[in-house]
Structures are given as C-alpha cells and as structure tokens.
Amino acid sequence: MKQVIFWGTRGSLPTALTSRDIRDKIASALVSANGRNFRNRAALDEFVDSLPFAVNGTFGGNSSCVEILTDEREHIICDMGSGARPLGQAKIARYGVPNPQTYHIFISHLHWDHLMGFPFFAPMYIPGNRIIVHGCHERIEEAFRLQMRAPCFPVDYSQAGAKIEFDLMTPGKPHFICGLNVTPKLQLHAGDSYGYRFDSLDKSVVYSTDSEHKLDDIESFNGFVEFFAKADLVIFDAMYSLAEAASVKSDWGHSSNVVGVELCQAAAVKRLALFHHEPIHDDKQLSRLATETRRFEQITRGENLPLDVVSAYDGLTLDL
C-alpha cells in the first residue's frame, strides 16, 4: 500500500458550502490581507497558503468514499458514498475508454449515505470493467439493486455495462484480495456495520466508520485495540463530541474524537484520521475539533509514541 485518498468524508448525508460560507471565507481573507498589495500571483498564493485551512480550504461535502492505492493494477475502494462520483470521473480521465479496469469495493453497511454514489460511478457503465463488491451483509446485492429501481432512479441496475459481482465475506476471517489480507470486523451500528483492516507485507490501514463504542464495554474496547494494533493509519468515525456520544446521541451508532484517540493510543497506531464528519459542522467547527483532538492527544500521551492526528477532507491524500 502506498497512499490513501479521501473522496468523501461526511457522515449521514452530503452537504455543500452555502453562499454565506463563501462570503465569510472571502471576508476573513480580506481582513487578514489588511490592504496589502501583491506583486504577482506567486505572492498572492503564498499569502493564501498562510491562511488557516478553514479560510483557504474546505473539508468538503461528499459522503463516505476512500481509496487505497497499492502497487497492484486493481483498485481498492471503501464505501460508495457520493464521493464515488468524482472518484469514478478521475479514473475515466486517467485510464480512458476502453481500458478495462477491476474495482474492489468494500462496503461498511447498507445505509444510503454509503451506497448513493454507486449509480453515479461512471466505471460501472463501461463494458469490460469488472466490479467486485465485498461485504458481510447477506442483502448487499439487493440493496445495490434496490436504489436503482424505478421510481427511485431513472437508470436501472440492469443497464450497467461492467460485470458486477458480490463477495460475501466472513467477519473475523482474513481474506486475500488484491495482494492484501483484508479482515472485516463487526461494529455496533443499526443494521450492523463492518470495519476493514488491510494488511500488506509492511503497511496496515484500518477503515472503521459508523461504529459506536460504549465507554463501559471493556471487552469491546480491547477487541478494537487488537483490531487497530500498530496500524499505520486508522480512519475513524469521529462524528460526535464525547459528551454527545455518551448522552443525547447514545445508541445512534457513531463515535467521537476522544474515543478515537484513546483506542489508537492503546493500540500504538501511528496516525489517526478523523472521519464521517457531522454534516451540520462547518469548516471552522471541524478545524477547531481537529485542534482540540491534537491537544487531547498531547496531554494524554504519557509514555506512548506520538499519535499523528489529521482531520480528513475531500481530496486529502496521505502517504503510507
């Protein structure tokens, strides 16, 4: 494994910047500029780069879709949220048509925010492509077909040009796929959710979204510590604050930044990516959450090695 690319990082439903959001970013940038003049575009770009991420960028609005790049010619994708649309367009732009490709898609669960991008995934309409959907839900094929059935969608599933296959995986059992050992793990979420651990000879990535962690369930905590153990990267559902996850949104099936840090510290993980962002949180709130999470990691680290904490955004690429 070489890199991880985030194509969609929102939870529950896609979101978009509003005109007010854009105005606020422009106003903040102009205030920071404070009337200064820029000699050329390079000077302007340097100034923009110096601005906080909440001003010069955005976490984006697409729902869950993550790509794992390997040395293999086949493609590995986790979930088919709305981020699958730009991912598919990028693949077509890079490889052209016809140029048959194989896509391995790992589905965490069958809720719509994790499937809705599939009807807009351009490679599925191209003859010669092969799409293998991996998951642990017995109704996974039914769910894919259902969302493309009238009156819900104008293009029926039967019109796909690619060859689409479904692979029912066994939780807790390693499966050798595309040069990797892939192990699914059952997670606490309505209708069940599954995390995936991807192991190559020298790297490990864990994709664990839509998973709730009860503070008093020590057995489950230890099970996830084992699942995350010494991973190079854990992509973690940090949708809520700890207070929300433990009180008003208990049993909603999601976790928090604090629990993510505690699990990853106990598991000696190298990097934690906060993921599945709350759709009502704007860029300022998500940036503040990331800063608070890094501070929490520092003061609770003890004798552990530092845990690198990043907050995932649409378009982020991480080297492994």
Short mmCIF file of C-alpha atoms in Angstrom, two decimals:
data_model
loop_
_atom_site.label_atom_id
_atom_site.label_comp_id
_atom_site.label_asym_id
_atom_site.label_seq_id
_atom_site.Cartn_x
_atom_site.Cartn_y
_atom_site.Cartn_z
CA MET A 1 0.00 0.00 0.00
CA LYS A 2 1.27 3.43 -0.95
CA GLN A 3 -1.38 6.08 -0.39
CA VAL A 4 -4.90 6.70 0.85
CA ILE A 5 -7.12 9.22 -0.96
CA PHE A 6 -10.28 10.63 0.63
CA TRP A 7 -13.03 11.29 -1.91
CA GLY A 8 -15.85 11.78 0.59
CA THR A 9 -15.61 12.40 4.34
CA ARG A 10 -19.07 13.49 5.53
CA GLY A 11 -21.45 11.38 7.54
CA SER A 12 -25.19 10.74 7.16
CA LEU A 13 -25.75 12.91 4.08
CA PRO A 14 -23.79 15.06 1.64
CA THR A 15 -23.52 18.77 2.38
CA ALA A 16 -22.43 21.81 0.40
CA LEU A 17 -20.97 25.21 1.17
CA THR A 18 -23.59 27.97 1.10
CA SER A 19 -23.16 31.45 -0.36
CA ARG A 20 -22.85 32.74 3.20
CA ASP A 21 -20.00 30.30 3.86
CA ILE A 22 -18.15 31.59 0.79
CA ARG A 23 -18.73 35.23 1.78
CA ASP A 24 -17.36 34.55 5.26
CA LYS A 25 -14.21 32.98 3.82
CA ILE A 26 -13.67 35.93 1.44
CA ALA A 27 -14.25 38.44 4.22
CA SER A 28 -11.82 36.64 6.55
CA ALA A 29 -9.15 36.57 3.83
CA LEU A 30 -9.56 40.28 3.08
CA VAL A 31 -9.32 41.16 6.77
CA SER A 32 -6.11 39.13 7.03
CA ALA A 33 -4.72 40.85 3.92
CA ASN A 34 -5.27 44.20 5.67
CA GLY A 35 -4.93 46.24 2.47
CA ARG A 36 -1.59 44.81 1.39
CA ASN A 37 -0.64 44.66 -2.29
CA PHE A 38 0.65 41.53 -4.02
CA ARG A 39 3.32 41.92 -6.67
CA ASN A 40 2.37 38.79 -8.57
CA ARG A 41 0.33 35.61 -8.42
CA ALA A 42 3.11 33.77 -6.58
CA ALA A 43 2.98 36.32 -3.74
CA LEU A 44 -0.80 36.00 -3.61
CA ASP A 45 -0.58 32.21 -3.48
CA GLU A 46 1.96 32.41 -0.66
CA PHE A 47 -0.43 34.61 1.32
CA VAL A 48 -3.38 32.29 0.69
CA ASP A 49 -1.30 29.30 1.80
CA SER A 50 -0.58 31.10 5.10
CA LEU A 51 -4.28 31.40 5.94
CA PRO A 52 -5.98 28.87 8.22
CA PHE A 53 -7.49 25.84 6.46
CA ALA A 54 -10.99 26.95 7.47
CA VAL A 55 -10.43 30.10 5.35
CA ASN A 56 -8.38 28.88 2.37
CA GLY A 57 -9.95 25.42 2.07
CA THR A 58 -12.91 23.26 2.98
CA PHE A 59 -13.49 19.80 4.41
CA GLY A 60 -15.93 19.23 1.57
CA GLY A 61 -19.38 17.74 1.48
CA ASN A 62 -19.31 14.30 -0.15
CA SER A 63 -20.32 11.28 1.90
CA SER A 64 -18.02 8.36 2.65
CA CYS A 65 -15.67 7.12 -0.06
CA VAL A 66 -11.98 6.29 0.45
CA GLU A 67 -9.45 4.83 -1.99
CA ILE A 68 -6.39 2.77 -1.05
CA LEU A 69 -3.60 2.76 -3.62
CA THR A 70 -1.32 -0.26 -3.98
CA ASP A 71 1.26 -1.47 -6.47
CA GLU A 72 -1.41 -3.72 -7.98
CA ARG A 73 -3.25 -2.67 -11.14
CA GLU A 74 -6.61 -3.24 -9.48
CA HIS A 75 -8.38 -0.55 -7.46
CA ILE A 76 -9.47 -0.68 -3.80
CA ILE A 77 -12.35 1.49 -2.59
CA CYS A 78 -14.08 1.69 0.80
CA ASP A 79 -17.77 2.63 0.57
CA MET A 80 -19.75 4.19 -2.24
CA GLY A 81 -20.96 7.48 -0.78
CA SER A 82 -21.38 10.50 -3.04
CA GLY A 83 -17.58 10.78 -3.19
CA ALA A 84 -17.69 7.82 -5.60
CA ARG A 85 -18.81 10.18 -8.35
CA PRO A 86 -15.59 12.30 -8.53
CA LEU A 87 -13.56 9.13 -7.95
CA GLY A 88 -15.15 7.48 -10.97
CA GLN A 89 -14.61 10.57 -13.11
CA ALA A 90 -10.94 10.66 -12.08
CA LYS A 91 -10.50 7.02 -13.10
CA ILE A 92 -12.07 7.60 -16.52
CA ALA A 93 -9.88 10.68 -17.04
CA ARG A 94 -6.73 8.76 -16.13
CA TYR A 95 -7.28 5.43 -17.87
CA GLY A 96 -9.59 6.38 -20.72
CA VAL A 97 -12.09 4.18 -22.52
CA PRO A 98 -11.85 1.38 -23.49
CA ASN A 99 -9.27 0.28 -20.98
CA PRO A 100 -10.81 -2.40 -18.75
CA GLN A 101 -10.20 -1.99 -15.01
CA THR A 102 -11.04 -4.04 -11.92
CA TYR A 103 -12.52 -2.33 -8.87
CA HIS A 104 -12.73 -3.92 -5.41
CA ILE A 105 -15.36 -2.13 -3.33
CA PHE A 106 -15.64 -2.80 0.41
CA ILE A 107 -18.97 -1.80 1.92
CA SER A 108 -19.20 -0.99 5.63
CA HIS A 109 -23.00 -1.21 5.74
CA LEU A 110 -26.11 -0.71 3.64
CA HIS A 111 -27.30 2.74 4.70
CA TRP A 112 -27.88 5.06 1.79
CA ASP A 113 -25.12 7.59 2.53
CA HIS A 114 -22.62 4.77 1.90
CA LEU A 115 -24.26 3.48 -1.30
CA MET A 116 -25.69 6.55 -3.02
CA GLY A 117 -22.62 7.22 -5.16
CA PHE A 118 -22.74 3.88 -6.96
CA PRO A 119 -25.37 4.88 -9.58
CA PHE A 120 -23.11 7.85 -10.44
CA PHE A 121 -19.88 5.80 -10.53
CA ALA A 122 -19.04 6.10 -14.24
CA PRO A 123 -16.89 2.91 -14.49
CA MET A 124 -19.98 0.79 -13.78
CA TYR A 125 -21.46 1.75 -17.17
CA ILE A 126 -18.38 0.80 -19.22
CA PRO A 127 -18.28 -2.68 -20.78
CA GLY A 128 -15.12 -4.60 -19.95
CA ASN A 129 -14.80 -3.23 -16.43
CA ARG A 130 -15.14 -5.63 -13.52
CA ILE A 131 -16.58 -4.51 -10.18
CA ILE A 132 -16.38 -6.81 -7.16
CA VAL A 133 -18.45 -5.63 -4.20
CA HIS A 134 -17.18 -7.12 -0.92
CA GLY A 135 -19.19 -7.06 2.27
CA CYS A 136 -20.66 -9.04 5.15
CA HIS A 137 -24.37 -8.27 4.72
CA GLU A 138 -26.43 -11.05 3.14
CA ARG A 139 -28.69 -8.45 1.47
CA ILE A 140 -25.87 -6.44 -0.08
CA GLU A 141 -26.78 -7.20 -3.71
CA GLU A 142 -30.43 -6.47 -3.00
CA ALA A 143 -29.50 -3.07 -1.57
CA PHE A 144 -27.44 -2.13 -4.63
CA ARG A 145 -30.24 -3.14 -6.98
CA LEU A 146 -32.98 -1.51 -4.93
CA GLN A 147 -31.63 2.05 -5.08
CA MET A 148 -31.50 1.84 -8.90
CA ARG A 149 -35.09 0.66 -9.28
CA ALA A 150 -37.97 2.85 -10.51
CA PRO A 151 -39.27 5.20 -9.29
CA CYS A 152 -36.12 5.91 -7.22
CA PHE A 153 -33.65 6.21 -10.10
CA PRO A 154 -34.02 6.65 -13.89
CA VAL A 155 -31.32 4.14 -14.87
CA ASP A 156 -31.96 0.54 -13.87
CA TYR A 157 -29.22 -1.61 -12.38
CA SER A 158 -29.58 -3.98 -15.35
CA GLN A 159 -28.18 -1.29 -17.66
CA ALA A 160 -24.71 -1.49 -16.10
CA GLY A 161 -22.06 -2.23 -18.71
CA ALA A 162 -19.48 -3.55 -16.26
CA LYS A 163 -19.54 -7.06 -14.87
CA ILE A 164 -20.67 -6.71 -11.24
CA GLU A 165 -20.01 -9.47 -8.71
CA PHE A 166 -20.74 -9.76 -4.99
CA ASP A 167 -18.42 -11.41 -2.48
CA LEU A 168 -19.93 -12.28 0.91
CA MET A 169 -17.11 -12.11 3.45
CA THR A 170 -16.83 -13.78 6.86
CA PRO A 171 -16.23 -11.38 9.81
CA GLY A 172 -13.03 -12.05 11.72
CA LYS A 173 -11.52 -14.09 8.90
CA PRO A 174 -8.65 -12.73 6.75
CA HIS A 175 -9.37 -12.74 3.01
CA PHE A 176 -6.53 -12.41 0.48
CA ILE A 177 -7.70 -9.79 -2.03
CA CYS A 178 -5.65 -7.72 -4.46
CA GLY A 179 -2.38 -8.58 -2.74
CA LEU A 180 -3.68 -7.72 0.74
CA ASN A 181 -5.02 -9.59 3.74
CA VAL A 182 -8.41 -7.99 4.39
CA THR A 183 -10.16 -8.73 7.70
CA PRO A 184 -13.72 -7.49 8.43
CA LYS A 185 -14.89 -6.79 11.99
CA LEU A 186 -18.45 -6.42 13.24
CA GLN A 187 -19.19 -2.98 14.70
CA LEU A 188 -22.03 -1.55 16.78
CA HIS A 189 -24.41 0.25 14.43
CA ALA A 190 -28.06 -0.06 13.41
CA GLY A 191 -28.34 -2.92 10.92
CA ASP A 192 -24.71 -3.85 11.67
CA SER A 193 -21.59 -2.22 10.27
CA TYR A 194 -18.20 -3.74 9.48
CA GLY A 195 -14.76 -2.24 9.70
CA TYR A 196 -11.93 -3.49 7.50
CA ARG A 197 -8.26 -3.98 8.24
CA PHE A 198 -5.98 -4.05 5.20
CA ASP A 199 -2.55 -5.61 5.72
CA SER A 200 0.30 -5.73 3.23
CA LEU A 201 3.80 -7.00 3.97
CA ASP A 202 4.85 -3.69 5.51
CA LYS A 203 1.76 -1.49 5.98
CA SER A 204 -1.62 -1.65 7.70
CA VAL A 205 -4.71 0.52 7.20
CA VAL A 206 -7.95 0.26 9.16
CA TYR A 207 -11.22 1.68 7.83
CA SER A 208 -13.65 1.89 10.77
CA THR A 209 -16.67 4.09 10.27
CA ASP A 210 -20.24 4.01 11.62
CA SER A 211 -19.19 2.32 14.81
CA GLU A 212 -20.30 3.16 18.34
CA HIS A 213 -18.07 2.43 21.32
CA LYS A 214 -19.70 2.12 24.74
CA LEU A 215 -17.47 3.57 27.45
CA ASP A 216 -18.22 0.76 29.92
CA ASP A 217 -17.71 -2.13 27.46
CA ILE A 218 -14.12 -3.10 28.23
CA GLU A 219 -14.29 -6.32 26.21
CA SER A 220 -15.31 -4.44 23.07
CA PHE A 221 -12.65 -1.76 23.71
CA ASN A 222 -9.95 -4.42 23.93
CA GLY A 223 -11.27 -6.09 20.80
CA PHE A 224 -10.85 -2.87 18.82
CA VAL A 225 -7.41 -2.27 20.30
CA GLU A 226 -6.44 -5.65 18.87
CA PHE A 227 -8.10 -4.81 15.53
CA PHE A 228 -6.25 -1.48 15.30
CA ALA A 229 -2.94 -2.82 16.65
CA LYS A 230 0.11 -0.95 15.28
CA ALA A 231 -1.74 0.22 12.17
CA ASP A 232 -0.06 2.88 10.08
CA LEU A 233 -3.43 4.61 9.64
CA VAL A 234 -6.83 4.28 11.29
CA ILE A 235 -9.73 6.02 9.55
CA PHE A 236 -12.18 6.56 12.40
CA ASP A 237 -15.78 7.66 12.84
CA ALA A 238 -15.47 10.84 14.92
CA MET A 239 -18.90 12.27 14.17
CA TYR A 240 -19.78 13.44 17.68
CA SER A 241 -18.16 15.00 20.70
CA LEU A 242 -17.62 12.66 23.65
CA ALA A 243 -20.50 14.33 25.53
CA GLU A 244 -22.89 13.81 22.60
CA ALA A 245 -21.80 10.22 22.01
CA ALA A 246 -22.30 9.34 25.68
CA SER A 247 -25.59 11.18 26.26
CA VAL A 248 -28.07 12.70 23.80
CA LYS A 249 -26.77 10.68 20.84
CA SER A 250 -26.08 7.43 22.62
CA ASP A 251 -27.22 4.45 20.54
CA TRP A 252 -27.04 6.50 17.34
CA GLY A 253 -24.22 4.29 16.10
CA HIS A 254 -21.31 6.74 15.94
CA SER A 255 -18.24 7.63 17.96
CA SER A 256 -16.11 10.62 18.98
CA ASN A 257 -12.66 12.09 18.54
CA VAL A 258 -11.75 11.34 22.17
CA VAL A 259 -12.57 7.63 21.89
CA GLY A 260 -10.62 7.52 18.63
CA VAL A 261 -7.52 8.89 20.35
CA GLU A 262 -7.86 6.53 23.32
CA LEU A 263 -8.24 3.45 21.12
CA CYS A 264 -5.37 4.43 18.84
CA GLN A 265 -3.04 5.25 21.75
CA ALA A 266 -3.78 1.89 23.36
CA ALA A 267 -3.19 0.16 20.02
CA ALA A 268 0.09 2.01 19.25
CA VAL A 269 -1.33 3.37 15.98
CA LYS A 270 0.85 5.78 14.02
CA ARG A 271 -1.82 8.05 12.51
CA LEU A 272 -5.49 8.72 13.21
CA ALA A 273 -7.75 10.27 10.56
CA LEU A 274 -10.95 11.80 11.94
CA PHE A 275 -13.74 10.88 9.52
CA HIS A 276 -17.51 10.78 8.90
CA HIS A 277 -17.89 14.44 9.88
CA GLU A 278 -21.16 15.71 11.32
CA PRO A 279 -23.00 17.42 8.41
CA ILE A 280 -24.02 20.46 10.49
CA HIS A 281 -20.41 21.27 11.40
CA ASP A 282 -18.83 23.95 9.21
CA ASP A 283 -15.14 24.29 8.38
CA LYS A 284 -14.44 26.43 11.47
CA GLN A 285 -16.02 23.88 13.80
CA LEU A 286 -14.19 20.95 12.19
CA SER A 287 -10.87 22.81 12.32
CA ARG A 288 -11.42 23.61 15.99
CA LEU A 289 -12.29 19.97 16.67
CA ALA A 290 -9.05 18.85 15.00
CA THR A 291 -7.02 21.28 17.11
CA GLU A 292 -8.75 20.13 20.30
CA THR A 293 -8.12 16.49 19.37
CA ARG A 294 -4.41 17.07 18.84
CA ARG A 295 -4.23 18.83 22.19
CA PHE A 296 -6.05 15.96 23.89
CA GLU A 297 -3.61 13.51 22.32
CA GLN A 298 -0.65 15.50 23.66
CA ILE A 299 -1.85 15.71 27.26
CA THR A 300 -2.90 12.03 27.42
CA ARG A 301 0.08 10.57 25.57
CA GLY A 302 2.10 9.62 28.60
CA GLU A 303 5.00 7.38 27.59
CA ASN A 304 3.35 6.38 24.31
CA LEU A 305 4.82 7.41 20.99
CA PRO A 306 3.13 10.48 19.47
CA LEU A 307 -0.08 9.78 17.56
CA ASP A 308 -0.37 11.90 14.42
CA VAL A 309 -3.94 13.24 14.24
CA VAL A 310 -5.38 14.56 10.96
CA SER A 311 -8.90 15.55 10.07
CA ALA A 312 -9.84 14.06 6.71
CA TYR A 313 -11.24 16.25 3.96
CA ASP A 314 -12.39 15.63 0.41
CA GLY A 315 -9.25 15.42 -1.73
CA LEU A 316 -6.79 14.69 1.07
CA THR A 317 -4.02 12.28 0.07
CA LEU A 318 -1.95 10.56 2.75
CA ASP A 319 1.29 8.73 2.08
CA LEU A 320 1.75 5.49 3.99
#
